[in-house]
Amino acid sequence: MTTETILSVESLSFAVGDLQILNDVHLHVLEGETVGIIGPNGSGKTTLFNCLSGFNSPQKGSIALKGRDISPYEPHKRAIAGLGRVFQNFGIFREMTVGENIILALESRQPIRSTFFPWSKQNRKNVATAREYLKQVGLEDKFGDKAGSLSGGQMRLLEIIRTLAFGAELFLLDEPTAGVAPKLKNNVASLIVKLQELGKTVLIIEHDLNFIQKFCTRIIVLDQGRVVLDDAPEKVRESRLLQEIYFGNASE
Amino acid sequence: MEILPQLLVNSLISGSIYALASAGLALVYGLLRVLNFAHGHFMMVGAYAFYFLAVEQAYGLPASAAFALLVIVLLAALSFKIFVEPFASLSFFLPFVTTLSLATIFESSVSIIFDVNVKSLTSGFEINSLSFAGIFITPVQIVIILSALVLLGLIAFIIHSTSLGRRIRALSQDDYAGQALGVSKKKINYLVFISGAVLAAYAGILIGYETNLQPTMGNAYTIKAFAAMILGGLGNLWGTIAGAYVLGLVENLSIGIDFWGYSLPAGYKDAFAFVMILLVLLFKPRGLFNKEAREA
Amino acid sequence: MEYFIHLIIIIGIYLILAQSFNLTLGLGLLFNLAHVSVYAVGAYVTALLATELGMGFFGCLVCSVLICGLFAIILGAISIKLKEDYFAIGTLAFSSVISALLINWKSLTHGVLGIPGIPRPEFSFLKVDFYDNINFLVLTYVLVAITFFMLYLFFNNFFARTLRAQSEFRQATKALGKNTRLTRNMSFFIASCFAGLAGSLYAYYINYIDPSSFSLTEMIFVLTVVVVGKPGSFWGCVFGTVFLVLLPEPLRFTRDVPLALEWLFGMPYPQISAIPVLGWLITPVVSFLLYASRPSVLGPMRQMLYAVILFIVVYFRREALFPVQRRV
């Protein structure tokens, strides 16, 4: 069984004014891989995700999802094509209830007429499906609560399970442990493992190297907009280059 | 076209008024990111205060003007404290709505105190136009142009060459950094807001000689000050002032020039500002002079 | 009694106008300040078609609704390009353009003179006299019911969820596959259609329209209604409309207050004012109410009342009223 390349990024460059944020980035990810992306602040990690999602338009380069060039696609089309995104500053909708967040995601692939009337059968099915998804992350009893009342960790879990309910195949997780209490970090980790078991492809931006090396088969290091390292976690951890990037050259 | 010089002079007059009106608005926006819907109403209230003192009470002109502006200072301080300050740091929409209600309160108060009939600053006497080189201009209009230049020059000097100006610029560019350097945000906010209101009120008094006073006149001027700001780029003071003069020019040319034998009725003059706002917003949202993009 | 029926009809018209505004502002956080101008256009379209072309009720209604729906295209174009503050100014400018056209395009709109003599509706298949206000009230509320049924759907289905989500974090909404631009445009379209409906109904009721009925005051009124009733709340908007239409009404009857007090206390009014403490409290209040009910002052007083209420409600709810928008 051959594994397909799900994401193919070639020569991606993005600049704002004079500031070159991404510089000739190449990236290929196979289906089912879990890839960690690390790098110092300002190295362009979130911007890379924004270019993939379609919120920033790169000046150069191409992006292909499942073999299809998605560069001309608007963000919502890319999402429907299979791209899922979890935002660093929490992309859940705080004013809506926990349940509504999931239902919103489910509705994206359903025909309009099925959810046009609030009392329709599809709506009732969606409620039940939403509950099932929430059960998987232990948030079932929060179904009717405003999403803004959740803790950071719970919000993160909600966002990830929502992206799963949406039907994404490629998950872009931007610092999933930021703002998450240590206790709940394990829950986030288990959820990522579950995504792996479901055959999803996951890209994770993280600062916590210990966290991601548990499930990443590959770690990419970005520095000043370039991919400087792309290897197995152990090799990356021990590399001199990594230490230089983060801590500067010790021999100076 | 023989009337072109006259149109240009008229543009200068209108532009000066708009510049005085919009300078304050731009400074407040740059500092607080607040759009003051009641700005035009400060003009209106200033005009009415002056009318009350100079016409109804018949005090001398300079004394009336001084007192009227003093009243505006107090009103502006109160307005800022009640209608702007508690909301400026919260969601953008709040000061929007509160200044809208402030504008309405001004309008209805003036309607009640002075009644809705149109008032004139010049009833009982005529202002004669002077004439130079074929151009007609009244003394008031000369005052408008000159005082605008003087005041704008003063603002330029303050902003760019004094420590106060530096503090204003610092706070406009970066809220926290400015405060960290010991600048008192609160005092600066009040100062800028009140100054803006006083400038507007002064412009209002001058306009009072050009047109009649009506409680509803505030709105049109607020929108024109907005138009100037949008032309020049929100938050860009000199862009706004340039925009004000451009607006004056466009307005006067639009009704003065014959477009292939058809000229725009004078009633549409105001609408022109509005159409300009729309066009600029649609095609150049960052303004004619701004660099940063502000797209949705 | 007649007056009471009049109030109920007015409430009905405003229910349609306010609830449609609630859709864009309350759910979508879209500050469309041109809503009342679209309402004006609806009224003028009906007025002109009814008086100059003699078009029947359904024709005028449909034309008003559709033409106003077209205005949504312009609103949509403005909103694509512009962020919150720019969008609000843009719609304000757009509404001013419409105002200027209504006032200056005299050949079409008769300018400030307005359009008089708009007939009440007539149905060929139903012999009902709509000059009888009770019948008109029924017609009004039939339209209100239809409007509310449709708006209720749009306040509770997939569309509502997308609209609310994009008001909070537009990019996260897009990341869930939603076309937020289309959603916003649809909300303008729906709101504008109903504004047109309300305008048409207004023209048919008052039988005379002029630009002054559609000023910024109306906009403030509608805004206050939505804010008081909580933006986004379907039934809150109903409460807000009823409350704010009825609130200034007692001012009309304050001239009777001294009479009522005389009846209550059983002595002539001057004696009541002379009562220590109680009289000192009553006198200024009554004097103010009498002053406020003078016809020339009544209009601005109502305006001020709405503005003050708007401010008070906003002040006390300022933390939660409009949630802060997030972006990446």
PDB file of N, CA and C in Angstrom, chain B residues 209-293:
ATOM      1  N   TYR B 209     -21.686  82.308   9.998  1.00  0.00           N
ATOM      2  CA  TYR B 209     -21.824  83.498   9.169  1.00  0.00           C
ATOM      3  C   TYR B 209     -22.076  83.150   7.717  1.00  0.00           C
ATOM      4  N   GLU B 210     -21.739  81.937   7.364  1.00  0.00           N
ATOM      5  CA  GLU B 210     -21.905  81.538   5.965  1.00  0.00           C
ATOM      6  C   GLU B 210     -23.277  80.950   5.704  1.00  0.00           C
ATOM      7  N   THR B 211     -23.728  80.149   6.625  1.00  0.00           N
ATOM      8  CA  THR B 211     -25.049  79.519   6.456  1.00  0.00           C
ATOM      9  C   THR B 211     -25.861  79.774   7.701  1.00  0.00           C
ATOM     10  N   ASN B 212     -27.105  79.421   7.654  1.00  0.00           N
ATOM     11  CA  ASN B 212     -27.943  79.611   8.816  1.00  0.00           C
ATOM     12  C   ASN B 212     -27.780  78.482   9.806  1.00  0.00           C
ATOM     13  N   LEU B 213     -28.167  78.756  11.037  1.00  0.00           N
ATOM     14  CA  LEU B 213     -28.015  77.755  12.086  1.00  0.00           C
ATOM     15  C   LEU B 213     -29.256  76.890  12.195  1.00  0.00           C
ATOM     16  N   GLN B 214     -29.013  75.618  12.288  1.00  0.00           N
ATOM     17  CA  GLN B 214     -30.119  74.684  12.489  1.00  0.00           C
ATOM     18  C   GLN B 214     -29.635  73.597  13.413  1.00  0.00           C
ATOM     19  N   PRO B 215     -30.488  73.097  14.309  1.00  0.00           N
ATOM     20  CA  PRO B 215     -29.986  72.052  15.221  1.00  0.00           C
ATOM     21  C   PRO B 215     -29.484  70.823  14.477  1.00  0.00           C
ATOM     22  N   THR B 216     -30.003  70.603  13.267  1.00  0.00           N
ATOM     23  CA  THR B 216     -29.606  69.375  12.576  1.00  0.00           C
ATOM     24  C   THR B 216     -28.356  69.549  11.735  1.00  0.00           C
ATOM     25  N   MET B 217     -27.690  70.713  11.846  1.00  0.00           N
ATOM     26  CA  MET B 217     -26.568  70.910  10.930  1.00  0.00           C
ATOM     27  C   MET B 217     -25.345  70.091  11.313  1.00  0.00           C
ATOM     28  N   GLY B 218     -25.340  69.598  12.524  1.00  0.00           N
ATOM     29  CA  GLY B 218     -24.156  68.864  12.984  1.00  0.00           C
ATOM     30  C   GLY B 218     -23.808  67.638  12.166  1.00  0.00           C
ATOM     31  N   ASN B 219     -24.836  66.876  11.800  1.00  0.00           N
ATOM     32  CA  ASN B 219     -24.597  65.606  11.113  1.00  0.00           C
ATOM     33  C   ASN B 219     -23.795  65.711   9.848  1.00  0.00           C
ATOM     34  N   ALA B 220     -24.226  66.686   9.018  1.00  0.00           N
ATOM     35  CA  ALA B 220     -23.553  66.799   7.727  1.00  0.00           C
ATOM     36  C   ALA B 220     -22.075  67.077   7.928  1.00  0.00           C
ATOM     37  N   TYR B 221     -21.743  67.884   8.930  1.00  0.00           N
ATOM     38  CA  TYR B 221     -20.328  68.206   9.133  1.00  0.00           C
ATOM     39  C   TYR B 221     -19.551  67.046   9.717  1.00  0.00           C
ATOM     40  N   THR B 222     -20.223  66.261  10.580  1.00  0.00           N
ATOM     41  CA  THR B 222     -19.537  65.065  11.078  1.00  0.00           C
ATOM     42  C   THR B 222     -19.159  64.176   9.909  1.00  0.00           C
ATOM     43  N   ILE B 223     -20.114  63.998   9.006  1.00  0.00           N
ATOM     44  CA  ILE B 223     -19.843  63.118   7.882  1.00  0.00           C
ATOM     45  C   ILE B 223     -18.759  63.688   6.982  1.00  0.00           C
ATOM     46  N   LYS B 224     -18.756  65.012   6.817  1.00  0.00           N
ATOM     47  CA  LYS B 224     -17.695  65.583   5.984  1.00  0.00           C
ATOM     48  C   LYS B 224     -16.335  65.461   6.647  1.00  0.00           C
ATOM     49  N   ALA B 225     -16.306  65.619   7.978  1.00  0.00           N
ATOM     50  CA  ALA B 225     -15.031  65.423   8.664  1.00  0.00           C
ATOM     51  C   ALA B 225     -14.582  63.978   8.480  1.00  0.00           C
ATOM     52  N   PHE B 226     -15.529  63.042   8.561  1.00  0.00           N
ATOM     53  CA  PHE B 226     -15.199  61.645   8.282  1.00  0.00           C
ATOM     54  C   PHE B 226     -14.650  61.502   6.877  1.00  0.00           C
ATOM     55  N   ALA B 227     -15.313  62.183   5.935  1.00  0.00           N
ATOM     56  CA  ALA B 227     -14.888  62.076   4.537  1.00  0.00           C
ATOM     57  C   ALA B 227     -13.437  62.519   4.404  1.00  0.00           C
ATOM     58  N   ALA B 228     -13.108  63.629   5.062  1.00  0.00           N
ATOM     59  CA  ALA B 228     -11.737  64.114   4.992  1.00  0.00           C
ATOM     60  C   ALA B 228     -10.782  63.082   5.569  1.00  0.00           C
ATOM     61  N   MET B 229     -11.203  62.463   6.693  1.00  0.00           N
ATOM     62  CA  MET B 229     -10.350  61.464   7.332  1.00  0.00           C
ATOM     63  C   MET B 229     -10.162  60.261   6.441  1.00  0.00           C
ATOM     64  N   ILE B 230     -11.218  59.889   5.765  1.00  0.00           N
ATOM     65  CA  ILE B 230     -11.109  58.697   4.939  1.00  0.00           C
ATOM     66  C   ILE B 230     -10.269  58.974   3.710  1.00  0.00           C
ATOM     67  N   LEU B 231     -10.438  60.164   3.139  1.00  0.00           N
ATOM     68  CA  LEU B 231      -9.601  60.520   2.001  1.00  0.00           C
ATOM     69  C   LEU B 231      -8.137  60.463   2.395  1.00  0.00           C
ATOM     70  N   GLY B 232      -7.843  60.968   3.585  1.00  0.00           N
ATOM     71  CA  GLY B 232      -6.453  61.059   3.976  1.00  0.00           C
ATOM     72  C   GLY B 232      -5.934  59.827   4.684  1.00  0.00           C
ATOM     73  N   GLY B 233      -6.841  58.930   5.031  1.00  0.00           N
ATOM     74  CA  GLY B 233      -6.407  57.773   5.785  1.00  0.00           C
ATOM     75  C   GLY B 233      -6.697  57.958   7.257  1.00  0.00           C
ATOM     76  N   LEU B 234      -7.470  57.056   7.814  1.00  0.00           N
ATOM     77  CA  LEU B 234      -7.847  57.179   9.221  1.00  0.00           C
ATOM     78  C   LEU B 234      -6.609  57.259  10.104  1.00  0.00           C
ATOM     79  N   GLY B 235      -6.587  58.238  10.972  1.00  0.00           N
ATOM     80  CA  GLY B 235      -5.480  58.323  11.903  1.00  0.00           C
ATOM     81  C   GLY B 235      -4.300  59.120  11.373  1.00  0.00           C
ATOM     82  N   ASN B 236      -4.344  59.490  10.099  1.00  0.00           N
ATOM     83  CA  ASN B 236      -3.237  60.238   9.512  1.00  0.00           C
ATOM     84  C   ASN B 236      -3.603  61.714   9.521  1.00  0.00           C
ATOM     85  N   LEU B 237      -3.035  62.449  10.446  1.00  0.00           N
ATOM     86  CA  LEU B 237      -3.466  63.840  10.638  1.00  0.00           C
ATOM     87  C   LEU B 237      -3.281  64.698   9.402  1.00  0.00           C
ATOM     88  N   TRP B 238      -2.107  64.700   8.831  1.00  0.00           N
ATOM     89  CA  TRP B 238      -1.862  65.578   7.695  1.00  0.00           C
ATOM     90  C   TRP B 238      -2.583  65.081   6.449  1.00  0.00           C
ATOM     91  N   GLY B 239      -2.742  63.782   6.368  1.00  0.00           N
ATOM     92  CA  GLY B 239      -3.548  63.238   5.274  1.00  0.00           C
ATOM     93  C   GLY B 239      -4.973  63.745   5.388  1.00  0.00           C
ATOM     94  N   THR B 240      -5.471  63.751   6.620  1.00  0.00           N
ATOM     95  CA  THR B 240      -6.830  64.223   6.841  1.00  0.00           C
ATOM     96  C   THR B 240      -6.974  65.685   6.439  1.00  0.00           C
ATOM     97  N   ILE B 241      -6.017  66.487   6.823  1.00  0.00           N
ATOM     98  CA  ILE B 241      -6.113  67.909   6.494  1.00  0.00           C
ATOM     99  C   ILE B 241      -6.027  68.098   4.987  1.00  0.00           C
ATOM    100  N   ALA B 242      -5.110  67.361   4.373  1.00  0.00           N
ATOM    101  CA  ALA B 242      -5.054  67.426   2.912  1.00  0.00           C
ATOM    102  C   ALA B 242      -6.381  66.974   2.327  1.00  0.00           C
ATOM    103  N   GLY B 243      -6.929  65.896   2.893  1.00  0.00           N
ATOM    104  CA  GLY B 243      -8.215  65.393   2.437  1.00  0.00           C
ATOM    105  C   GLY B 243      -9.298  66.446   2.569  1.00  0.00           C
ATOM    106  N   ALA B 244      -9.231  67.238   3.635  1.00  0.00           N
ATOM    107  CA  ALA B 244     -10.225  68.287   3.841  1.00  0.00           C
ATOM    108  C   ALA B 244     -10.198  69.287   2.694  1.00  0.00           C
ATOM    109  N   TYR B 245      -9.009  69.686   2.307  1.00  0.00           N
ATOM    110  CA  TYR B 245      -8.922  70.643   1.208  1.00  0.00           C
ATOM    111  C   TYR B 245      -9.332  70.015  -0.110  1.00  0.00           C
ATOM    112  N   VAL B 246      -8.981  68.736  -0.294  1.00  0.00           N
ATOM    113  CA  VAL B 246      -9.405  68.036  -1.509  1.00  0.00           C
ATOM    114  C   VAL B 246     -10.923  67.989  -1.560  1.00  0.00           C
ATOM    115  N   LEU B 247     -11.528  67.687  -0.415  1.00  0.00           N
ATOM    116  CA  LEU B 247     -12.986  67.638  -0.352  1.00  0.00           C
ATOM    117  C   LEU B 247     -13.587  68.978  -0.732  1.00  0.00           C
ATOM    118  N   GLY B 248     -13.022  70.057  -0.163  1.00  0.00           N
ATOM    119  CA  GLY B 248     -13.516  71.391  -0.483  1.00  0.00           C
ATOM    120  C   GLY B 248     -13.422  71.655  -1.979  1.00  0.00           C
ATOM    121  N   LEU B 249     -12.301  71.244  -2.542  1.00  0.00           N
ATOM    122  CA  LEU B 249     -12.091  71.451  -3.976  1.00  0.00           C
ATOM    123  C   LEU B 249     -13.111  70.684  -4.793  1.00  0.00           C
ATOM    124  N   VAL B 250     -13.238  69.407  -4.490  1.00  0.00           N
ATOM    125  CA  VAL B 250     -14.138  68.564  -5.269  1.00  0.00           C
ATOM    126  C   VAL B 250     -15.573  69.051  -5.166  1.00  0.00           C
ATOM    127  N   GLU B 251     -15.966  69.416  -3.955  1.00  0.00           N
ATOM    128  CA  GLU B 251     -17.340  69.894  -3.756  1.00  0.00           C
ATOM    129  C   GLU B 251     -17.638  71.102  -4.619  1.00  0.00           C
ATOM    130  N   ASN B 252     -16.728  72.067  -4.560  1.00  0.00           N
ATOM    131  CA  ASN B 252     -17.005  73.302  -5.270  1.00  0.00           C
ATOM    132  C   ASN B 252     -16.899  73.136  -6.777  1.00  0.00           C
ATOM    133  N   LEU B 253     -15.951  72.324  -7.211  1.00  0.00           N
ATOM    134  CA  LEU B 253     -15.833  72.102  -8.643  1.00  0.00           C
ATOM    135  C   LEU B 253     -17.038  71.344  -9.178  1.00  0.00           C
ATOM    136  N   SER B 254     -17.560  70.454  -8.350  1.00  0.00           N
ATOM    137  CA  SER B 254     -18.652  69.620  -8.852  1.00  0.00           C
ATOM    138  C   SER B 254     -19.883  70.433  -9.166  1.00  0.00           C
ATOM    139  N   ILE B 255     -20.138  71.473  -8.396  1.00  0.00           N
ATOM    140  CA  ILE B 255     -21.333  72.243  -8.721  1.00  0.00           C
ATOM    141  C   ILE B 255     -21.006  73.445  -9.579  1.00  0.00           C
ATOM    142  N   GLY B 256     -19.734  73.787  -9.645  1.00  0.00           N
ATOM    143  CA  GLY B 256     -19.405  74.986 -10.385  1.00  0.00           C
ATOM    144  C   GLY B 256     -19.146  74.755 -11.855  1.00  0.00           C
ATOM    145  N   ILE B 257     -18.712  73.558 -12.157  1.00  0.00           N
ATOM    146  CA  ILE B 257     -18.289  73.313 -13.531  1.00  0.00           C
ATOM    147  C   ILE B 257     -19.421  72.717 -14.349  1.00  0.00           C
ATOM    148  N   ASP B 258     -19.490  73.126 -15.569  1.00  0.00           N
ATOM    149  CA  ASP B 258     -20.482  72.530 -16.454  1.00  0.00           C
ATOM    150  C   ASP B 258     -19.919  71.262 -17.046  1.00  0.00           C
ATOM    151  N   PHE B 259     -20.575  70.169 -16.770  1.00  0.00           N
ATOM    152  CA  PHE B 259     -20.133  68.926 -17.398  1.00  0.00           C
ATOM    153  C   PHE B 259     -20.922  68.752 -18.673  1.00  0.00           C
ATOM    154  N   TRP B 260     -20.334  69.009 -19.764  1.00  0.00           N
ATOM    155  CA  TRP B 260     -20.992  68.880 -21.055  1.00  0.00           C
ATOM    156  C   TRP B 260     -22.376  69.538 -21.061  1.00  0.00           C
ATOM    157  N   GLY B 261     -22.413  70.720 -20.470  1.00  0.00           N
ATOM    158  CA  GLY B 261     -23.665  71.471 -20.492  1.00  0.00           C
ATOM    159  C   GLY B 261     -24.619  71.148 -19.368  1.00  0.00           C
ATOM    160  N   TYR B 262     -24.260  70.194 -18.540  1.00  0.00           N
ATOM    161  CA  TYR B 262     -25.147  69.875 -17.426  1.00  0.00           C
ATOM    162  C   TYR B 262     -24.411  70.137 -16.124  1.00  0.00           C
ATOM    163  N   SER B 263     -24.965  70.922 -15.270  1.00  0.00           N
ATOM    164  CA  SER B 263     -24.262  71.124 -14.004  1.00  0.00           C
ATOM    165  C   SER B 263     -25.123  70.638 -12.848  1.00  0.00           C
ATOM    166  N   LEU B 264     -24.453  70.168 -11.860  1.00  0.00           N
ATOM    167  CA  LEU B 264     -25.095  69.549 -10.710  1.00  0.00           C
ATOM    168  C   LEU B 264     -25.822  70.615  -9.885  1.00  0.00           C
ATOM    169  N   PRO B 265     -27.070  70.390  -9.546  1.00  0.00           N
ATOM    170  CA  PRO B 265     -27.768  71.370  -8.703  1.00  0.00           C
ATOM    171  C   PRO B 265     -27.062  71.522  -7.371  1.00  0.00           C
ATOM    172  N   ALA B 266     -27.114  72.730  -6.844  1.00  0.00           N
ATOM    173  CA  ALA B 266     -26.359  73.012  -5.626  1.00  0.00           C
ATOM    174  C   ALA B 266     -26.743  72.120  -4.464  1.00  0.00           C
ATOM    175  N   GLY B 267     -27.962  71.655  -4.457  1.00  0.00           N
ATOM    176  CA  GLY B 267     -28.405  70.817  -3.357  1.00  0.00           C
ATOM    177  C   GLY B 267     -27.603  69.539  -3.228  1.00  0.00           C
ATOM    178  N   TYR B 268     -26.962  69.142  -4.320  1.00  0.00           N
ATOM    179  CA  TYR B 268     -26.211  67.893  -4.274  1.00  0.00           C
ATOM    180  C   TYR B 268     -24.806  68.081  -3.729  1.00  0.00           C
ATOM    181  N   LYS B 269     -24.457  69.294  -3.377  1.00  0.00           N
ATOM    182  CA  LYS B 269     -23.086  69.555  -2.934  1.00  0.00           C
ATOM    183  C   LYS B 269     -22.699  68.647  -1.775  1.00  0.00           C
ATOM    184  N   ASP B 270     -23.593  68.577  -0.804  1.00  0.00           N
ATOM    185  CA  ASP B 270     -23.285  67.732   0.346  1.00  0.00           C
ATOM    186  C   ASP B 270     -23.151  66.271  -0.053  1.00  0.00           C
ATOM    187  N   ALA B 271     -24.065  65.873  -0.929  1.00  0.00           N
ATOM    188  CA  ALA B 271     -24.053  64.461  -1.307  1.00  0.00           C
ATOM    189  C   ALA B 271     -22.721  64.073  -1.912  1.00  0.00           C
ATOM    190  N   PHE B 272     -22.075  65.067  -2.523  1.00  0.00           N
ATOM    191  CA  PHE B 272     -20.813  64.746  -3.162  1.00  0.00           C
ATOM    192  C   PHE B 272     -19.809  64.191  -2.172  1.00  0.00           C
ATOM    193  N   ALA B 273     -19.765  64.798  -0.992  1.00  0.00           N
ATOM    194  CA  ALA B 273     -18.840  64.296   0.028  1.00  0.00           C
ATOM    195  C   ALA B 273     -19.136  62.835   0.312  1.00  0.00           C
ATOM    196  N   PHE B 274     -20.433  62.534   0.382  1.00  0.00           N
ATOM    197  CA  PHE B 274     -20.804  61.182   0.735  1.00  0.00           C
ATOM    198  C   PHE B 274     -20.405  60.199  -0.359  1.00  0.00           C
ATOM    199  N   VAL B 275     -20.650  60.606  -1.582  1.00  0.00           N
ATOM    200  CA  VAL B 275     -20.286  59.722  -2.683  1.00  0.00           C
ATOM    201  C   VAL B 275     -18.782  59.509  -2.705  1.00  0.00           C
ATOM    202  N   MET B 276     -18.052  60.576  -2.428  1.00  0.00           N
ATOM    203  CA  MET B 276     -16.599  60.451  -2.399  1.00  0.00           C
ATOM    204  C   MET B 276     -16.154  59.449  -1.361  1.00  0.00           C
ATOM    205  N   ILE B 277     -16.772  59.521  -0.184  1.00  0.00           N
ATOM    206  CA  ILE B 277     -16.406  58.557   0.848  1.00  0.00           C
ATOM    207  C   ILE B 277     -16.567  57.151   0.313  1.00  0.00           C
ATOM    208  N   LEU B 278     -17.734  56.934  -0.303  1.00  0.00           N
ATOM    209  CA  LEU B 278     -18.008  55.583  -0.793  1.00  0.00           C
ATOM    210  C   LEU B 278     -16.987  55.152  -1.822  1.00  0.00           C
ATOM    211  N   LEU B 279     -16.709  56.053  -2.756  1.00  0.00           N
ATOM    212  CA  LEU B 279     -15.776  55.673  -3.816  1.00  0.00           C
ATOM    213  C   LEU B 279     -14.393  55.372  -3.254  1.00  0.00           C
ATOM    214  N   VAL B 280     -13.939  56.257  -2.367  1.00  0.00           N
ATOM    215  CA  VAL B 280     -12.616  56.028  -1.792  1.00  0.00           C
ATOM    216  C   VAL B 280     -12.608  54.726  -1.006  1.00  0.00           C
ATOM    217  N   LEU B 281     -13.638  54.517  -0.208  1.00  0.00           N
ATOM    218  CA  LEU B 281     -13.684  53.297   0.591  1.00  0.00           C
ATOM    219  C   LEU B 281     -13.675  52.063  -0.279  1.00  0.00           C
ATOM    220  N   LEU B 282     -14.347  52.169  -1.431  1.00  0.00           N
ATOM    221  CA  LEU B 282     -14.430  50.976  -2.261  1.00  0.00           C
ATOM    222  C   LEU B 282     -13.150  50.726  -3.039  1.00  0.00           C
ATOM    223  N   PHE B 283     -12.502  51.789  -3.466  1.00  0.00           N
ATOM    224  CA  PHE B 283     -11.346  51.565  -4.330  1.00  0.00           C
ATOM    225  C   PHE B 283     -10.010  51.804  -3.653  1.00  0.00           C
ATOM    226  N   LYS B 284     -10.008  52.649  -2.633  1.00  0.00           N
ATOM    227  CA  LYS B 284      -8.734  52.866  -1.962  1.00  0.00           C
ATOM    228  C   LYS B 284      -8.985  52.983  -0.465  1.00  0.00           C
ATOM    229  N   PRO B 285      -9.321  51.875   0.170  1.00  0.00           N
ATOM    230  CA  PRO B 285      -9.783  51.957   1.552  1.00  0.00           C
ATOM    231  C   PRO B 285      -8.777  52.537   2.515  1.00  0.00           C
ATOM    232  N   ARG B 286      -7.497  52.450   2.159  1.00  0.00           N
ATOM    233  CA  ARG B 286      -6.521  52.988   3.113  1.00  0.00           C
ATOM    234  C   ARG B 286      -6.391  54.499   2.983  1.00  0.00           C
ATOM    235  N   GLY B 287      -7.170  55.086   2.074  1.00  0.00           N
ATOM    236  CA  GLY B 287      -7.051  56.529   1.905  1.00  0.00           C
ATOM    237  C   GLY B 287      -6.057  56.845   0.815  1.00  0.00           C
ATOM    238  N   LEU B 288      -6.060  58.065   0.361  1.00  0.00           N
ATOM    239  CA  LEU B 288      -5.179  58.418  -0.735  1.00  0.00           C
ATOM    240  C   LEU B 288      -3.724  58.521  -0.295  1.00  0.00           C
ATOM    241  N   PHE B 289      -3.532  58.726   1.015  1.00  0.00           N
ATOM    242  CA  PHE B 289      -2.167  59.004   1.457  1.00  0.00           C
ATOM    243  C   PHE B 289      -1.604  57.983   2.428  1.00  0.00           C
ATOM    244  N   ASN B 290      -2.361  56.937   2.671  1.00  0.00           N
ATOM    245  CA  ASN B 290      -1.907  56.004   3.684  1.00  0.00           C
ATOM    246  C   ASN B 290      -1.256  54.777   3.083  1.00  0.00           C
ATOM    247  N   LYS B 291      -0.395  54.121   3.857  1.00  0.00           N
ATOM    248  CA  LYS B 291       0.271  52.937   3.330  1.00  0.00           C
ATOM    249  C   LYS B 291      -0.374  51.641   3.781  1.00  0.00           C
ATOM    250  N   GLU B 292      -0.799  51.608   5.058  1.00  0.00           N
ATOM    251  CA  GLU B 292      -1.279  50.319   5.540  1.00  0.00           C
ATOM    252  C   GLU B 292      -2.662  49.998   5.000  1.00  0.00           C
ATOM    253  N   ALA B 293      -2.876  48.751   4.705  1.00  0.00           N
ATOM    254  CA  ALA B 293      -4.165  48.313   4.175  1.00  0.00           C
ATOM    255  C   ALA B 293      -5.121  48.035   5.322  1.00  0.00           C
TER     256      ALA B 293
END
